[in-house]
Amino acid sequence: MSALSAHKGKITVLDIGNNNITSEGSLYVAEFIKVTKSLRWLSLYMDDVGDEGAEKVADALKQNKTISTMDFGGNNIHSRGVTAIAETLKENEVLTTLELSYNPIGPEGVKALCDVLKFNGKLQTLKLGWCQIGVSGAEFVADCLKYNTTLSTLDLRANGLGDDGAICLARSLKIINESLKSLDLGFNEIRVRNTVFSVSAIGISSLCSTSFIRVTG
């Protein structure tokens, strides 16, 4: 990170995923984030930064004006860490893509995120696959979608939503939503016998611009 900070060229993409930098290493990444003027895409995928590391990076992102894509996937981030990331979105209007998949943020974590995304940030793509949000988490997401006007791609795969979570989301999508284009609900044990979601999704085609809804898988 020290070398990159001193580098005179313009680095726009930085992938340091799968390097086990932990929360200690994330401190140095955070310092680089504060000073870079060119970075657009940063991946910390599977780096075991945890909640403490997520907080350090999130705080740095408040000062950054260039990074539009951030990958926090698979970092053992819980509700504490994602709450810090959510707070960043209140101040950061540059970030448009956020990857949080494979983190056990749970219902509390997704609630913190959704409370902010209702009326803040410019996020267009949000990936929350394998985040253990459950049915109650789906309720928070559904409520968020009634108000959010920027999200176009939402990944909720493998979150244990089941039929109840799917129905909850289907009902929220009856509210006019001009931004959502893609919703991935694969691997959520949504039963074939329960056609409420499919029928509702198809029925709202005239009310919202969602062009891809995946339920199977």
Coordinates of C-alpha atoms in Angstrom, one line a residue:
M1 CA 0.0 0.0 0.0
S2 CA 2.9 2.3 0.7
A3 CA 4.3 1.6 -2.7
L4 CA 1.0 2.2 -4.4
S5 CA 0.6 5.5 -2.6
A6 CA 3.9 6.6 -4.0
H7 CA 3.2 5.3 -7.5
K8 CA 2.9 8.2 -10.0
G9 CA 0.8 6.3 -12.5
K10 CA -3.0 6.1 -12.4
I11 CA -4.2 2.8 -10.9
T12 CA -7.9 2.2 -11.5
V13 CA -8.3 -1.5 -10.6
L14 CA -6.9 -3.2 -7.5
D15 CA -7.6 -6.9 -6.6
I16 CA -6.0 -8.1 -3.4
G17 CA -8.5 -10.8 -2.7
N18 CA -7.7 -14.2 -1.2
N19 CA -4.6 -12.8 0.6
N20 CA -5.7 -13.1 4.2
I21 CA -4.8 -9.5 5.0
T22 CA -7.1 -9.6 8.1
S23 CA -8.2 -6.5 10.0
E24 CA -4.6 -5.5 10.6
G25 CA -3.8 -5.3 6.9
S26 CA -7.1 -3.5 6.2
L27 CA -5.7 -0.5 8.1
Y28 CA -3.1 0.0 5.4
V29 CA -5.7 -0.5 2.7
A30 CA -7.8 2.1 4.4
E31 CA -5.0 4.6 4.4
F32 CA -4.5 4.1 0.6
I33 CA -8.2 4.5 0.0
K34 CA -8.0 7.9 1.6
V35 CA -5.2 9.2 -0.7
T36 CA -5.9 7.6 -4.1
K37 CA -7.3 9.8 -6.8
S38 CA -7.7 7.3 -9.5
L39 CA -8.9 3.9 -8.1
R40 CA -12.3 2.9 -9.4
W41 CA -12.5 -0.8 -8.5
L42 CA -11.3 -2.5 -5.3
S43 CA -11.6 -6.2 -4.2
L44 CA -10.9 -7.5 -0.7
Y45 CA -12.7 -10.8 -1.5
M46 CA -12.0 -13.5 1.0
D47 CA -9.4 -11.5 3.0
D48 CA -10.8 -12.2 6.4
V49 CA -11.0 -8.5 7.4
G50 CA -13.9 -9.2 9.8
D51 CA -16.0 -6.4 11.4
E52 CA -13.0 -4.4 12.5
G53 CA -11.5 -4.4 9.1
A54 CA -14.8 -3.5 7.5
E55 CA -15.1 -0.5 9.8
K56 CA -11.7 0.8 8.9
V57 CA -12.3 0.5 5.2
A58 CA -15.8 1.9 5.5
D59 CA -14.5 5.0 7.3
A60 CA -11.9 5.6 4.6
L61 CA -14.6 5.3 1.9
K62 CA -16.3 8.3 3.4
Q63 CA -13.3 10.4 2.2
N64 CA -12.9 8.7 -1.2
K65 CA -14.3 10.3 -4.3
T66 CA -13.4 7.7 -7.0
I67 CA -14.1 4.1 -6.0
S68 CA -17.4 3.0 -7.6
T69 CA -17.1 -0.8 -7.1
M70 CA -16.2 -2.4 -3.7
D71 CA -16.0 -6.1 -3.1
F72 CA -16.2 -7.2 0.6
G73 CA -17.4 -10.7 -0.3
G74 CA -16.5 -13.6 2.1
N75 CA -14.9 -11.6 4.9
N76 CA -16.8 -12.9 8.0
I77 CA -18.5 -9.5 8.3
H78 CA -21.5 -9.5 10.7
S79 CA -24.1 -6.9 11.5
R80 CA -21.6 -4.6 13.2
G81 CA -19.4 -4.4 10.1
V82 CA -22.2 -3.9 7.6
T83 CA -23.7 -1.2 9.8
A84 CA -20.4 0.8 9.4
I85 CA -20.6 0.2 5.6
A86 CA -24.2 1.4 5.6
E87 CA -23.3 4.6 7.4
T88 CA -20.7 5.3 4.7
L89 CA -23.5 5.3 2.1
K90 CA -25.0 8.3 3.8
E91 CA -22.0 10.3 2.7
N92 CA -20.6 8.5 -0.3
E93 CA -22.4 9.2 -3.6
V94 CA -19.7 7.6 -5.8
L95 CA -20.1 3.9 -4.8
T96 CA -22.5 2.2 -7.3
T97 CA -21.6 -1.5 -6.8
L98 CA -21.3 -3.2 -3.5
E99 CA -20.5 -6.9 -3.1
L100 CA -21.3 -8.4 0.4
S101 CA -22.0 -12.0 -0.4
Y102 CA -20.8 -14.8 1.8
N103 CA -20.9 -12.7 4.9
P104 CA -23.1 -13.7 7.9
I105 CA -24.7 -10.2 8.3
G106 CA -28.1 -11.7 9.2
P107 CA -31.4 -9.9 9.6
E108 CA -29.9 -7.1 11.7
G109 CA -27.2 -6.4 9.2
V110 CA -29.5 -6.2 6.3
K111 CA -31.9 -4.0 8.3
A112 CA -29.1 -1.5 8.9
L113 CA -28.2 -1.5 5.2
C114 CA -31.8 -1.1 4.1
D115 CA -32.6 1.7 6.5
V116 CA -29.9 3.7 4.8
L117 CA -30.7 2.7 1.2
K118 CA -34.3 3.8 1.4
F119 CA -33.3 7.4 0.9
N120 CA -29.5 7.6 0.7
G121 CA -26.6 6.7 -1.7
K122 CA -26.3 6.0 -5.4
L123 CA -26.0 2.3 -5.2
Q124 CA -27.1 0.5 -8.4
T125 CA -25.9 -3.1 -7.8
L126 CA -26.1 -4.8 -4.4
K127 CA -25.1 -8.4 -3.9
L128 CA -26.2 -10.2 -0.7
G129 CA -26.1 -13.8 -1.6
W130 CA -25.4 -16.3 1.2
C131 CA -25.8 -13.7 3.9
Q132 CA -28.2 -15.5 6.2
I133 CA -30.9 -12.8 6.2
G134 CA -33.9 -15.1 6.4
V135 CA -37.5 -14.2 6.1
S136 CA -37.3 -11.3 8.5
G137 CA -34.4 -9.9 6.4
A138 CA -36.6 -10.2 3.3
E139 CA -39.1 -8.0 5.0
F140 CA -36.5 -5.2 5.4
V141 CA -35.5 -5.5 1.8
A142 CA -39.1 -5.4 0.6
D143 CA -39.7 -2.3 2.6
C144 CA -36.6 -0.7 1.2
L145 CA -37.6 -1.4 -2.4
K146 CA -40.8 0.6 -1.9
Y147 CA -38.7 3.8 -1.5
N148 CA -35.3 3.2 -3.1
T149 CA -34.9 4.7 -6.6
T150 CA -31.4 3.7 -7.6
L151 CA -31.0 -0.1 -7.2
S152 CA -31.1 -1.9 -10.6
T153 CA -29.5 -5.2 -9.7
L154 CA -30.2 -7.1 -6.5
D155 CA -28.8 -10.5 -5.6
L156 CA -30.5 -12.4 -2.7
R157 CA -29.5 -15.9 -3.5
A158 CA -29.3 -18.6 -0.8
N159 CA -30.7 -16.6 2.1
G160 CA -33.3 -19.0 3.4
L161 CA -36.2 -16.8 2.2
G162 CA -38.6 -19.7 1.4
D163 CA -42.1 -19.1 0.2
D164 CA -42.8 -16.4 2.9
G165 CA -39.8 -14.3 2.0
A166 CA -40.7 -14.6 -1.7
I167 CA -44.3 -13.5 -1.1
C168 CA -43.1 -10.6 0.9
L169 CA -40.9 -9.4 -1.9
A170 CA -43.6 -9.9 -4.5
R171 CA -46.0 -7.7 -2.6
S172 CA -43.4 -4.9 -2.3
L173 CA -42.8 -5.1 -6.1
K174 CA -46.4 -4.2 -6.7
I175 CA -45.3 -0.7 -5.8
I176 CA -44.1 1.2 -8.9
N177 CA -40.3 0.8 -9.1
E178 CA -38.7 2.3 -12.2
S179 CA -35.1 1.3 -11.3
L180 CA -35.0 -2.4 -10.5
K181 CA -34.0 -4.5 -13.5
S182 CA -32.7 -7.7 -12.1
L183 CA -33.6 -9.7 -9.0
D184 CA -31.9 -13.0 -8.3
L185 CA -33.7 -15.3 -5.7
G186 CA -32.0 -18.6 -6.6
F187 CA -31.3 -21.3 -4.0
N188 CA -33.9 -20.0 -1.6
E189 CA -36.1 -23.1 -1.3
I190 CA -39.0 -21.3 -3.0
R191 CA -41.4 -24.2 -3.7
V192 CA -42.8 -24.9 -7.2
R193 CA -46.2 -25.5 -5.6
N194 CA -46.3 -21.9 -4.4
T195 CA -46.9 -19.8 -7.6
V196 CA -47.8 -16.6 -5.8
F197 CA -44.4 -15.0 -6.4
S198 CA -44.3 -16.0 -10.1
V199 CA -47.8 -14.7 -10.8
S200 CA -47.2 -11.5 -8.9
A201 CA -43.9 -10.8 -10.6
I202 CA -45.4 -11.4 -14.0
G203 CA -48.5 -9.4 -13.1
I204 CA -46.5 -6.3 -12.2
S205 CA -44.7 -6.1 -15.5
S206 CA -46.7 -3.0 -16.4
L207 CA -45.9 -1.4 -13.1
C208 CA -42.2 -1.8 -12.9
S209 CA -39.3 -2.2 -15.3
T210 CA -37.9 -5.4 -13.8
S211 CA -36.7 -7.5 -16.8
F212 CA -35.0 -10.4 -15.0
I213 CA -36.3 -12.4 -12.0
R214 CA -34.6 -15.6 -11.2
V215 CA -36.4 -17.9 -8.7
T216 CA -35.0 -21.4 -9.5
G217 CA -31.5 -22.8 -8.9

